[in-house]
Short mmCIF file of N, CA and C in Angstrom, two decimals:
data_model
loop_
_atom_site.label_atom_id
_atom_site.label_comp_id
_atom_site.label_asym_id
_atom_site.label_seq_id
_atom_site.Cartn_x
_atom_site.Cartn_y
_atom_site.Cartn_z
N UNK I 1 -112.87 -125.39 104.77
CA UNK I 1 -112.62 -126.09 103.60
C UNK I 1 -113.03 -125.26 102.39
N UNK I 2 -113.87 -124.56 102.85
CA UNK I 2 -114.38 -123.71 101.59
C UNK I 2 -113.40 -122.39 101.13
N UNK I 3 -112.60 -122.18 102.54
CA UNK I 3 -111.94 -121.43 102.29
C UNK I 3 -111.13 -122.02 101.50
N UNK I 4 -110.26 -123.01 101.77
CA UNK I 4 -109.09 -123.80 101.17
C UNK I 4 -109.18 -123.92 99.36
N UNK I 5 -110.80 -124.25 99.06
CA UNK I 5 -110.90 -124.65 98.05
C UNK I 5 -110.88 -123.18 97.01
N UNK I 6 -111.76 -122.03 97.67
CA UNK I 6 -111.08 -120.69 96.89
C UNK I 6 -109.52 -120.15 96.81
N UNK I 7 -109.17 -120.68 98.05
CA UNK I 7 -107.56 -120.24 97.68
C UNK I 7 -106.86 -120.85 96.88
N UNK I 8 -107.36 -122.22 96.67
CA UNK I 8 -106.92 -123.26 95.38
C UNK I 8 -107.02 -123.07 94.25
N UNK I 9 -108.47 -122.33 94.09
CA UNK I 9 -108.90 -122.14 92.62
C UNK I 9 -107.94 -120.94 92.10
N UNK I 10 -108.18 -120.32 93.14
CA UNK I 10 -107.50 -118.55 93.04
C UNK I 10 -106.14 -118.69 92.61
N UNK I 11 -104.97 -120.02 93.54
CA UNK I 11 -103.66 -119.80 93.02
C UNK I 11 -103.53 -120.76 91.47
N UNK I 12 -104.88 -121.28 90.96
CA UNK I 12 -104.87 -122.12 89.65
C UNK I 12 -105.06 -121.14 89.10
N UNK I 13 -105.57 -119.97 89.12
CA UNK I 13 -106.23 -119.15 88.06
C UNK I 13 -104.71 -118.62 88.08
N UNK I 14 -104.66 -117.93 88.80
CA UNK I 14 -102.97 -117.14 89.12
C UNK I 14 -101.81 -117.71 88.00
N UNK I 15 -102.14 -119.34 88.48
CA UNK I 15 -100.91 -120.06 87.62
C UNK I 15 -101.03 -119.88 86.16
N UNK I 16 -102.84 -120.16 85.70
CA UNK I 16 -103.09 -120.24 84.34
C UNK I 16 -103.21 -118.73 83.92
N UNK I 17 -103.36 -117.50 84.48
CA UNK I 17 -102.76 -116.12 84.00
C UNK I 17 -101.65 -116.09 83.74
N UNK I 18 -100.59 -116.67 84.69
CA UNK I 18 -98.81 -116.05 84.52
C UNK I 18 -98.62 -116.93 83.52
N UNK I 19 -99.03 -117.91 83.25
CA UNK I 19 -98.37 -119.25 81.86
C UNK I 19 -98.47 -118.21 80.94
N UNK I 20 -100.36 -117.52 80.81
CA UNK I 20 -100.84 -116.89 79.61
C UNK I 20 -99.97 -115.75 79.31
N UNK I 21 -100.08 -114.91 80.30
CA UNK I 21 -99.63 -113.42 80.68
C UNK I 21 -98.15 -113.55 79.93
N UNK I 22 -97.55 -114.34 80.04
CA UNK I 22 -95.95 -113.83 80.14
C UNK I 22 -95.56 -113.42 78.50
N UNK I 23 -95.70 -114.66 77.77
CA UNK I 23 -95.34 -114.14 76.36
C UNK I 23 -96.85 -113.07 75.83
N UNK I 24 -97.14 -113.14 76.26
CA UNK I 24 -98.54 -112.48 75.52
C UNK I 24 -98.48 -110.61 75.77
N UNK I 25 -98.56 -110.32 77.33
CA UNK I 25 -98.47 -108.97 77.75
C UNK I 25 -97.45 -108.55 78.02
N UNK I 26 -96.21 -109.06 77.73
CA UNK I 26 -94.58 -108.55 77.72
C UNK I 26 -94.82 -107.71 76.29
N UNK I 27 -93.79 -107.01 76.17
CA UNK I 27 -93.71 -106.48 74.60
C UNK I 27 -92.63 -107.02 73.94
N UNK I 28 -92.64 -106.85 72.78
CA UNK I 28 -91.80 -108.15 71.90
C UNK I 28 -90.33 -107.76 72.38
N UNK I 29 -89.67 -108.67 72.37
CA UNK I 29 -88.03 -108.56 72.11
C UNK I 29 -87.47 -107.99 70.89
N UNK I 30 -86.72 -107.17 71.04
CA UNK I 30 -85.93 -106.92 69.90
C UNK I 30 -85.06 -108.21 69.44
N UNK I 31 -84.97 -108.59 68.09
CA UNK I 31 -84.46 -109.53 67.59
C UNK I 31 -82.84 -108.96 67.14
N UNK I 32 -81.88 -110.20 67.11
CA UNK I 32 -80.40 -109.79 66.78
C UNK I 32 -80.07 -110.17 65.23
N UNK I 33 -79.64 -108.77 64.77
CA UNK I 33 -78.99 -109.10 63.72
C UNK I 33 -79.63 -107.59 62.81
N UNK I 34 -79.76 -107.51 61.22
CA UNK I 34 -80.10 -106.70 60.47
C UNK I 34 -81.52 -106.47 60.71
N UNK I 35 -82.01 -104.81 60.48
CA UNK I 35 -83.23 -104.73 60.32
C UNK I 35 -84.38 -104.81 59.00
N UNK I 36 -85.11 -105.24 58.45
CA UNK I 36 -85.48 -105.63 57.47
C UNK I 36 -85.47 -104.46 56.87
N UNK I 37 -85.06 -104.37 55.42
CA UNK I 37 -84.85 -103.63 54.90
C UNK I 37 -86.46 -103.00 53.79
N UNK I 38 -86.18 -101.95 53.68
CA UNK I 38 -87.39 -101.21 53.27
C UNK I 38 -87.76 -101.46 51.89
N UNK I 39 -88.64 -101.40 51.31
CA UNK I 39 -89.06 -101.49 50.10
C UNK I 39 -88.53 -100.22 49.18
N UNK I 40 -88.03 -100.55 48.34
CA UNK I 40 -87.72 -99.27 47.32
C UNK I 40 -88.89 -98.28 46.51
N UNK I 41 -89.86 -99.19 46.78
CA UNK I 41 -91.25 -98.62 45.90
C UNK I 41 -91.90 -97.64 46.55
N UNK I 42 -91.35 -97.58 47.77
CA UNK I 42 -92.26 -96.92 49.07
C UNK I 42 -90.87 -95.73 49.51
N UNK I 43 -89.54 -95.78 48.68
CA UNK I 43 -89.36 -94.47 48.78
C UNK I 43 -89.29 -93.52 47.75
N UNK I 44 -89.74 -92.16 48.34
CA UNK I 44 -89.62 -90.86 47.61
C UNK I 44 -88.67 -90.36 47.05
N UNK I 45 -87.61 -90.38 47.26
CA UNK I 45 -86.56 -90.38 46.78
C UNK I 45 -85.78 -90.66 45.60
N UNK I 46 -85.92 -91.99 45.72
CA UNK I 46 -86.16 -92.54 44.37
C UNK I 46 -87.32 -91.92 43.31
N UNK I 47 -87.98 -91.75 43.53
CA UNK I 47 -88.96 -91.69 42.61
C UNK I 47 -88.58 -90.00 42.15
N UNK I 48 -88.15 -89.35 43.10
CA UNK I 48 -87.96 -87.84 42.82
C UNK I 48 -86.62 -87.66 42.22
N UNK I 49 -85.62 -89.04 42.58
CA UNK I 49 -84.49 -89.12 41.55
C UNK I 49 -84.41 -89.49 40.29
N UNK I 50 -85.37 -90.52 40.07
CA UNK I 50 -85.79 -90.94 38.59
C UNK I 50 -86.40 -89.42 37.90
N UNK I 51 -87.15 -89.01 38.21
CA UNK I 51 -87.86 -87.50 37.73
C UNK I 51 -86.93 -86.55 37.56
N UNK I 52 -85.75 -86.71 38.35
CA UNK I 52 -85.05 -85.41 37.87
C UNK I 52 -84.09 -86.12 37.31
N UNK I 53 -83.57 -87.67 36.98
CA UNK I 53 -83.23 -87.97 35.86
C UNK I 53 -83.26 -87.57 34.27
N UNK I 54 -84.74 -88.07 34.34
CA UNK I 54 -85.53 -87.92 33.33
C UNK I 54 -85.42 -86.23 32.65
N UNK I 55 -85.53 -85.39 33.24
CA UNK I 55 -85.59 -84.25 33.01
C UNK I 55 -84.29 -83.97 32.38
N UNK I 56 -83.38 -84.34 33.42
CA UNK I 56 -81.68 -83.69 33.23
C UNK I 56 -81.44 -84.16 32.06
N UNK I 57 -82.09 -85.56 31.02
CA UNK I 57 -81.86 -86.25 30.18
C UNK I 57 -82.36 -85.24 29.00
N UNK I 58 -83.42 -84.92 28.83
CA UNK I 58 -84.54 -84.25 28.00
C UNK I 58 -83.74 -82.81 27.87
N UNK I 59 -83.29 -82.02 28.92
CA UNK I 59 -82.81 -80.71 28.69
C UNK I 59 -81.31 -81.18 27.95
N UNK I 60 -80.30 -82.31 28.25
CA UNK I 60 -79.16 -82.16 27.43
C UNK I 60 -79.47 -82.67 26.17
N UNK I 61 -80.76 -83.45 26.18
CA UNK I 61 -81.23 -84.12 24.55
C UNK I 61 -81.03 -82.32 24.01
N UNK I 62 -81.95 -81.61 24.30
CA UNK I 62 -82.39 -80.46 23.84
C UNK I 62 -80.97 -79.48 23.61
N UNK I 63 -79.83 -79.35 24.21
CA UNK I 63 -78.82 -79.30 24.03
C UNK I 63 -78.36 -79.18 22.99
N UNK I 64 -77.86 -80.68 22.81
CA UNK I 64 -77.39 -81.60 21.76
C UNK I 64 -77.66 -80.89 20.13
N UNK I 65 -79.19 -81.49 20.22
CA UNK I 65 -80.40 -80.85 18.93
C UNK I 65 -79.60 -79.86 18.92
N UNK I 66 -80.12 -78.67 19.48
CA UNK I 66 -79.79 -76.95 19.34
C UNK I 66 -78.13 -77.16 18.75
N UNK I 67 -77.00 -77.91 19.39
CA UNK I 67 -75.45 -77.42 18.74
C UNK I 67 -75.57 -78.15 17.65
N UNK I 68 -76.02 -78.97 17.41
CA UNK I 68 -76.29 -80.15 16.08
C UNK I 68 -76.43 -79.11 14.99
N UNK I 69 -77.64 -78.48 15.38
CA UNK I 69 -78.59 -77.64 14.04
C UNK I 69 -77.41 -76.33 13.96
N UNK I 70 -76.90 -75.58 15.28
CA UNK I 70 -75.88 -74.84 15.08
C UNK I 70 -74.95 -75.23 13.95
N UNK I 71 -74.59 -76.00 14.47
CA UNK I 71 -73.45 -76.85 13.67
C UNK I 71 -73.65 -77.03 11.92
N UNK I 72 -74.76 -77.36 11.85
CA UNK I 72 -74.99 -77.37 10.23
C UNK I 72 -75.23 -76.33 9.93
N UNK I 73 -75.95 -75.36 10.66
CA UNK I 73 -76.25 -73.75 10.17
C UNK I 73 -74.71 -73.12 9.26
N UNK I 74 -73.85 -73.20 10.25
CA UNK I 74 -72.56 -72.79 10.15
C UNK I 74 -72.23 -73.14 9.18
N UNK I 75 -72.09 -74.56 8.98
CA UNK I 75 -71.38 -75.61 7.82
C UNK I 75 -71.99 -74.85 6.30
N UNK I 76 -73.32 -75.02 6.61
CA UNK I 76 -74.23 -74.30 5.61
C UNK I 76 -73.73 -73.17 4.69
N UNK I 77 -73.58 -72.25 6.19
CA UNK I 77 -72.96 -70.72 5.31
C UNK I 77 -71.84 -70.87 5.29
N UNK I 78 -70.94 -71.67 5.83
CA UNK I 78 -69.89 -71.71 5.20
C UNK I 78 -69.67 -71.92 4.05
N UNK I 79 -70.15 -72.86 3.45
CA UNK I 79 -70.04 -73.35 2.06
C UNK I 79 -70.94 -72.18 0.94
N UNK I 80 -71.56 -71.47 1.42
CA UNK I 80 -72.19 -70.60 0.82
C UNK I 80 -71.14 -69.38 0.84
N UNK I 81 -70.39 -68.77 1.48
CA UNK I 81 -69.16 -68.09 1.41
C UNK I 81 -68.50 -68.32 0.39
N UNK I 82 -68.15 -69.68 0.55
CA UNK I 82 -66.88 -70.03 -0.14
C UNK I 82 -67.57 -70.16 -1.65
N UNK I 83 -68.58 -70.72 -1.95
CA UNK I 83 -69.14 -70.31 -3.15
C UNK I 83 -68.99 -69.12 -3.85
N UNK I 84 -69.41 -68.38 -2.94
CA UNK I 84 -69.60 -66.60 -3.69
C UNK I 84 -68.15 -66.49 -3.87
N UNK I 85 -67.18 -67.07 -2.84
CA UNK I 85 -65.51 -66.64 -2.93
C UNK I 85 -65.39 -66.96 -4.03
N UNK I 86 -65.68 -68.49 -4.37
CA UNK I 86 -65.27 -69.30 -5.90
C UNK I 86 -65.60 -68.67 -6.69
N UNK I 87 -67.07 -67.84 -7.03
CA UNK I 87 -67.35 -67.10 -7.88
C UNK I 87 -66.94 -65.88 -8.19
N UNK I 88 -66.40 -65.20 -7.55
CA UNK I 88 -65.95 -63.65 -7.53
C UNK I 88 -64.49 -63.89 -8.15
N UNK I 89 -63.70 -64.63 -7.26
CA UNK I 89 -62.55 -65.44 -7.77
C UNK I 89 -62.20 -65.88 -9.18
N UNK I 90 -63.32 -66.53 -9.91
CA UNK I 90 -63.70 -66.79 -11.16
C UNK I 90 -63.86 -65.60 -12.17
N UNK I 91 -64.82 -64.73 -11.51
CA UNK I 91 -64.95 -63.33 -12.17
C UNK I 91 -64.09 -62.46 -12.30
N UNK I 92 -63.27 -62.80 -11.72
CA UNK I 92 -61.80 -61.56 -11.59
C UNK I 92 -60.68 -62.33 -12.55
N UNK I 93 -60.98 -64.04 -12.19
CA UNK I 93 -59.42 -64.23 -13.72
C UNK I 93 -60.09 -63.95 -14.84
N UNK I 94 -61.41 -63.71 -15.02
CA UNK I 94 -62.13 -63.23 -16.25
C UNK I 94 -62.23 -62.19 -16.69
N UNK I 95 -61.61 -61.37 -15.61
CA UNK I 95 -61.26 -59.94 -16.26
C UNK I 95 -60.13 -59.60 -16.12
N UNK I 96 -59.18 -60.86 -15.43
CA UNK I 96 -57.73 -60.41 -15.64
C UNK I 96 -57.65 -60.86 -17.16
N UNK I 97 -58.56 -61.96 -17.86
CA UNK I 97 -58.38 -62.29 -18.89
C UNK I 97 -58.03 -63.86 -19.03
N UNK I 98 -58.35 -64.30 -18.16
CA UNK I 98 -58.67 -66.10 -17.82
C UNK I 98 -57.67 -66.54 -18.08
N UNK I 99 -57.76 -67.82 -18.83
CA UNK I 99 -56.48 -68.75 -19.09
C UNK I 99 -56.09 -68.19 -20.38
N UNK I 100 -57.09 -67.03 -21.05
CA UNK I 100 -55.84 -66.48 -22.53
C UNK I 100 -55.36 -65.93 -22.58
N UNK I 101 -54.33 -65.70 -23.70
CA UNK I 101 -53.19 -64.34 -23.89
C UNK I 101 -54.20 -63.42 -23.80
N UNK I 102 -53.99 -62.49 -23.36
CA UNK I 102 -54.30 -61.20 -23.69
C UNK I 102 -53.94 -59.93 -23.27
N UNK I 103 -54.11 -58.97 -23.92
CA UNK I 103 -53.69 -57.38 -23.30
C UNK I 103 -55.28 -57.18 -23.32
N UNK I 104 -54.92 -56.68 -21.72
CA UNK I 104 -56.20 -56.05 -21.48
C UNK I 104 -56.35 -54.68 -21.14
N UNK I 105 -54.70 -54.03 -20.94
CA UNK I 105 -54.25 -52.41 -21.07
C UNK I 105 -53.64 -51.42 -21.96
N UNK I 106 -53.44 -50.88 -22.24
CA UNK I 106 -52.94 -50.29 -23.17
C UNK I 106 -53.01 -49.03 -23.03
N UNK I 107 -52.27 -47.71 -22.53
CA UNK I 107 -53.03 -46.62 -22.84
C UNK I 107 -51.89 -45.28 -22.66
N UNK I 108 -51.63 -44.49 -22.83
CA UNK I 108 -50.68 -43.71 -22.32
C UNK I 108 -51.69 -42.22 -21.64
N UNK I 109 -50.68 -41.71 -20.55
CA UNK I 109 -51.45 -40.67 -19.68
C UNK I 109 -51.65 -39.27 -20.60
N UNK I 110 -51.04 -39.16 -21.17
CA UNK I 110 -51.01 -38.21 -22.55
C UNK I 110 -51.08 -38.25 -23.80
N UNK I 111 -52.39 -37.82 -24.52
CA UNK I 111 -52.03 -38.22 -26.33
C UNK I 111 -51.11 -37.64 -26.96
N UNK I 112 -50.92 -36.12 -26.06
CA UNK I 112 -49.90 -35.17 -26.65
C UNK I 112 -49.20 -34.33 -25.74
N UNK I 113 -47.79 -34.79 -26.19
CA UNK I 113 -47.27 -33.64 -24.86
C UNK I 113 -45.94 -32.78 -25.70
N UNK I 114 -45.78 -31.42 -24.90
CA UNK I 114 -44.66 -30.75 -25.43
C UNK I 114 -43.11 -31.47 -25.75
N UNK I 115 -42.20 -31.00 -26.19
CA UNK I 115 -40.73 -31.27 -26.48
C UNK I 115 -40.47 -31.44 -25.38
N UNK I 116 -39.67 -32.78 -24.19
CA UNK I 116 -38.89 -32.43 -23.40
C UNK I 116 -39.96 -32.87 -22.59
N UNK I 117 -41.14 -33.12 -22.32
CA UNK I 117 -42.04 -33.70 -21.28
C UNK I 117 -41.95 -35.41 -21.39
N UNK I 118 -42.35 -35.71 -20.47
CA UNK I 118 -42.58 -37.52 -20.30
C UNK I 118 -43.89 -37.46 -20.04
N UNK I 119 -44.15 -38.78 -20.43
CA UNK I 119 -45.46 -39.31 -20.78
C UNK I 119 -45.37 -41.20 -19.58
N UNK I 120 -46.71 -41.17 -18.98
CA UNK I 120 -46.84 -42.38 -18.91
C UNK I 120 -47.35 -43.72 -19.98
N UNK I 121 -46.93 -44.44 -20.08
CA UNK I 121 -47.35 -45.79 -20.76
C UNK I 121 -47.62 -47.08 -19.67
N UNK I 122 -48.94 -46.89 -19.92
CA UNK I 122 -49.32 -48.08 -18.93
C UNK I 122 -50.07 -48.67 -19.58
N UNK I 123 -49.93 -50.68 -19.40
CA UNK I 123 -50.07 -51.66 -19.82
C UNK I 123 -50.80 -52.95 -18.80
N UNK I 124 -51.51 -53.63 -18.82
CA UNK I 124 -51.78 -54.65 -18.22
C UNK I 124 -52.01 -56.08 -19.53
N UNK I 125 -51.46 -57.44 -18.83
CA UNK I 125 -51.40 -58.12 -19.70
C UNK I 125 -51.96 -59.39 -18.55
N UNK I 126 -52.82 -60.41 -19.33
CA UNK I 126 -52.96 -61.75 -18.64
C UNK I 126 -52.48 -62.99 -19.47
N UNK I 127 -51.79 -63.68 -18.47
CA UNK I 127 -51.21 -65.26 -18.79
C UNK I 127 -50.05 -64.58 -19.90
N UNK I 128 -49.43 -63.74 -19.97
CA UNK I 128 -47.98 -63.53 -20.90
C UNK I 128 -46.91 -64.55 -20.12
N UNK I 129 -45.71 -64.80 -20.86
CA UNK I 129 -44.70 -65.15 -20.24
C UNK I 129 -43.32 -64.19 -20.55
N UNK I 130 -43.78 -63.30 -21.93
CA UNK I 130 -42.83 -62.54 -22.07
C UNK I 130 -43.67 -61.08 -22.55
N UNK I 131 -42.84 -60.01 -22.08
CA UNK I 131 -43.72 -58.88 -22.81
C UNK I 131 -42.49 -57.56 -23.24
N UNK I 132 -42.98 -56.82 -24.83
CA UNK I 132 -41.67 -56.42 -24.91
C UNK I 132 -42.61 -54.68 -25.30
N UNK I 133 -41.82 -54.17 -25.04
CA UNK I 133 -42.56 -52.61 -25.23
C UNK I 133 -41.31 -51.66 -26.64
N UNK I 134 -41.67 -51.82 -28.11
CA UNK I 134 -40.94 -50.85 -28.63
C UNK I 134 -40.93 -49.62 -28.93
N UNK I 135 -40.35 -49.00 -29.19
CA UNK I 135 -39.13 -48.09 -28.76
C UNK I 135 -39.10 -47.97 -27.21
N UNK I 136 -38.45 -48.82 -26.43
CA UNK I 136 -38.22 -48.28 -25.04
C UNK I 136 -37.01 -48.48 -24.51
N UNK I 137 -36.28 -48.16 -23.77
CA UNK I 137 -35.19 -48.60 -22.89
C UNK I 137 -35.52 -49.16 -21.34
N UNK I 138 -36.62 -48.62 -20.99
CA UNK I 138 -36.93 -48.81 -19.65
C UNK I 138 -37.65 -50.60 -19.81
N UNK I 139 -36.70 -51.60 -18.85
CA UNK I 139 -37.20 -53.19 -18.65
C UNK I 139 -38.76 -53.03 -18.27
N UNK I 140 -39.77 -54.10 -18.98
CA UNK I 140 -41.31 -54.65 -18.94
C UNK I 140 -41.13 -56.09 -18.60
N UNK I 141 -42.35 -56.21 -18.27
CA UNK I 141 -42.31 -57.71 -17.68
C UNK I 141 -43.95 -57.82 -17.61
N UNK I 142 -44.55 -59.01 -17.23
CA UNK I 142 -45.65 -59.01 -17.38
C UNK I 142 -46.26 -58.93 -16.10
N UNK I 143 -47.42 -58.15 -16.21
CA UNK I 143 -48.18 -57.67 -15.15
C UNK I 143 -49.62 -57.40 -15.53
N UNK I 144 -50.41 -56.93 -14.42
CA UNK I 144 -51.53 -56.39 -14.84
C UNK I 144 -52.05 -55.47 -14.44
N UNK I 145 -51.08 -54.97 -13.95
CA UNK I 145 -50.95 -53.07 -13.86
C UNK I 145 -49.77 -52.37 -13.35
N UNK I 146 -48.78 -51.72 -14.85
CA UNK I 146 -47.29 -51.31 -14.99
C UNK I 146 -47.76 -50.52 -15.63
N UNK I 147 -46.81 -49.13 -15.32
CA UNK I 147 -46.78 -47.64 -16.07
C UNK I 147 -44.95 -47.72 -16.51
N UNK I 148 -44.49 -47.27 -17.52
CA UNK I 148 -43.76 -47.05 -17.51
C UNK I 148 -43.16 -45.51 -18.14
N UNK I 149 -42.29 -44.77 -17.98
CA UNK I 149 -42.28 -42.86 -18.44
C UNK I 149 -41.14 -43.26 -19.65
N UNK I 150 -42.13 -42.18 -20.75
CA UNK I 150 -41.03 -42.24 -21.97
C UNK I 150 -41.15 -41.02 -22.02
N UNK I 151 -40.55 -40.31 -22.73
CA UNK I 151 -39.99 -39.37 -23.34
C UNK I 151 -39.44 -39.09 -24.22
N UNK I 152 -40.78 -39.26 -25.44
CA UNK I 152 -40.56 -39.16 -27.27
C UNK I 152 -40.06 -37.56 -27.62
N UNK I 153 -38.98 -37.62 -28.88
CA UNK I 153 -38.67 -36.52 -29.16
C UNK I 153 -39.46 -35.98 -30.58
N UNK I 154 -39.98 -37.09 -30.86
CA UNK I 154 -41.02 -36.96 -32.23
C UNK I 154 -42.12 -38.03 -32.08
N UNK I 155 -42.94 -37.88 -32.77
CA UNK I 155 -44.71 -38.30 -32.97
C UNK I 155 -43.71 -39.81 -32.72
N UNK I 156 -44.35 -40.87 -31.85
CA UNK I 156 -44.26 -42.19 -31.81
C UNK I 156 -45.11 -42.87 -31.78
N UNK I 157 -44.57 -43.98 -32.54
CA UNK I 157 -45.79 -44.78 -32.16
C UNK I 157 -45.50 -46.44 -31.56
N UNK I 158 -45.63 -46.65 -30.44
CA UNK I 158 -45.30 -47.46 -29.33
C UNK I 158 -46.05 -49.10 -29.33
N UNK I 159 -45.45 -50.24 -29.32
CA UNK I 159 -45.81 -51.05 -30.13
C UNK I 159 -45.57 -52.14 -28.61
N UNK I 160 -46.71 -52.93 -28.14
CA UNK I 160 -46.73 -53.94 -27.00
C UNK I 160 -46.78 -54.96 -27.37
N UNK I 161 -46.19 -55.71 -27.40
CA UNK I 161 -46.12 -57.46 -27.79
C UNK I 161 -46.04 -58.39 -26.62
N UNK I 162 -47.18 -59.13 -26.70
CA UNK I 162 -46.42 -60.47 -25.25
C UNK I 162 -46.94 -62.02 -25.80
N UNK I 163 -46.26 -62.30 -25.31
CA UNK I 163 -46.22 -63.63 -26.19
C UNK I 163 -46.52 -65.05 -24.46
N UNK I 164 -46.67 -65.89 -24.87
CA UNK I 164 -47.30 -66.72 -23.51
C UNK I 164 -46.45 -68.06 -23.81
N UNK I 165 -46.31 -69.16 -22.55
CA UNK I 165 -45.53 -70.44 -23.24
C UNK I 165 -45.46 -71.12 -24.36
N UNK I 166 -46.82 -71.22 -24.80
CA UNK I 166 -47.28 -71.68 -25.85
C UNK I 166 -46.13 -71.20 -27.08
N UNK I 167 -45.87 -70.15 -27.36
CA UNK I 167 -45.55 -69.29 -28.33
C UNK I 167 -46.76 -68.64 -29.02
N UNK I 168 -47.92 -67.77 -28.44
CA UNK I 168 -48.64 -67.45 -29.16
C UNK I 168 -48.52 -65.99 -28.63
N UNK I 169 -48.80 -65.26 -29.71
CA UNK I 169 -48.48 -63.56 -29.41
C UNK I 169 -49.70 -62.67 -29.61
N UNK I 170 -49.38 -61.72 -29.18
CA UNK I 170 -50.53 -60.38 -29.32
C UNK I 170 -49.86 -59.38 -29.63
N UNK I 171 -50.46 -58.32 -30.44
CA UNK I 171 -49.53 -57.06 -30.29
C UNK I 171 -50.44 -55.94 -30.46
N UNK I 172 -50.60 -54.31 -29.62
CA UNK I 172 -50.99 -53.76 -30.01
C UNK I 172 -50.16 -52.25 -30.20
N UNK I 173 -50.76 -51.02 -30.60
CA UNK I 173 -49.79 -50.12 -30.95
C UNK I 173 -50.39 -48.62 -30.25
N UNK I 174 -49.97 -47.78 -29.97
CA UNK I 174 -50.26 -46.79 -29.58
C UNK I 174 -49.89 -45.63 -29.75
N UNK I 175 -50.04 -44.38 -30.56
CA UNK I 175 -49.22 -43.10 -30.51
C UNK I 175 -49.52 -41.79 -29.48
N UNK I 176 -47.85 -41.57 -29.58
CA UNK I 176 -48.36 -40.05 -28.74
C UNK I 176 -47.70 -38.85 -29.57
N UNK I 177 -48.48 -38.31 -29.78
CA UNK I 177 -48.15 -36.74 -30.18
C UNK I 177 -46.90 -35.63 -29.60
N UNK I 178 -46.05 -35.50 -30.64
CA UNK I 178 -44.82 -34.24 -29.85
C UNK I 178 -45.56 -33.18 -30.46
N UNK I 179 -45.60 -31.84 -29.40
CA UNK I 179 -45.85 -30.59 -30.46
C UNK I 179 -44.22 -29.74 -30.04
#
C-alpha cells in the first residue's frame, strides 16, 4: 500500500508538472501576421540622413550667398563702365563741339606753296547742316574731319561758312601764299 500510495503521489506530481510544464517550458509560438514595427528614434539612419540633410542645405545656402554677391559685384561694375562710357561719350561731343555750331578745324597743309602745286584744306565742323568752302569747286559737306586739294594761282584767301537748322552761321577765313 505504501507502494501504491508513492506511485499515486508520483503520477499527481507528474500530472501537476505537465499542466505547469507545457505553456511555461515550450518556447513561444511565433504569432501570424506583421512584425512590430521598429521605432524610428532608435534608427541610425535616419538620424545620419537628417545630418547630411542639414549639411547639403547649409553648403547650397552658401552657394546661393556666393552667386547672389557675384551677381551684384557684376551689376555693380557694370554700371560703373557704363558710367565712365557716359562720360567719355559726353567728353568727346564736347570736343566735337556739343549741341553748338561750331568750326572746330580750319587749317591748310601749306601756308605757302609754289605756282602749280596743291595745297590741302582741311576743316572739321560740329552740328552744321550746311557747309560752303569759297573759292572752291571741289563739293563740302559737313564733317569733322575733311581735307579737301586746291590749287591757288594767286595769294587766296579761303573763306568756311556753315550754317546749322536753326539758320545760325559761322564763318572763318584762311590764306595761302603763291610764290
Amino acid at each position: 500500500m505504501a507502494r501504491n500510495v508513492i506511485i499515486r503521489r508520483a503520477s499527481r506530481i507528474d500530472k501537476q508538472t505537465e499542466s505547469h510544464k507545457g505553456p511555461m517550458l515550450t518556447e513561444p509560438q511565433p504569432t501570424q501576421g506583421p512584425p512590430a514595427p521598429k521605432s524610428p528614434l532608435k534608427n541610425p539612419i535616419m538620424y545620419s540622413s537628417l545630418a547630411l540633410l542639414a549639411v547639403l542645405l547649409y553648403v547650397l545656402w552658401i552657394f546661393f550667398f556666393r552667386w547672389q554677391e557675384n551677381r551684384q559685384f557684376q551689376r555693380h561694375a557694370s554700371e560703373e563702365r557704363s558710367q565712365k562710357q557716359l562720360d567719355a561719350d559726353r567728353q568727346t561731343i564736347d570736343q566735337l563741339g556739343g549741341k553748338e555750331l561750331a568750326i572746330q578745324s580750319f587749317y591748310a597743309t601749306a601756308g605757302v606753296i609754289h605756282r602749280g602745286e596743291t595745297a590741302q584744306l582741311c576743316y572739321g565742323v560740329a552740328n552744321a547742316k550746311t557747309v560752303k568752302l569759297e573759292p572752291q569747286d571741289n563739293p563740302v559737306w559737313p564733317s569733322y574731319n575733311r581735307c579737301v586739294e586746291v590749287a591757288p594761282k594767286k595769294d587766296t584767301t579761303y573763306t568756311l561758312t556753315i550754317q546749322d537748322a536753326a539758320g545760325h552761321t559761322q564763318t572763318q577765313t584762311l590764306d595761302i601764299k603763291v610764290k
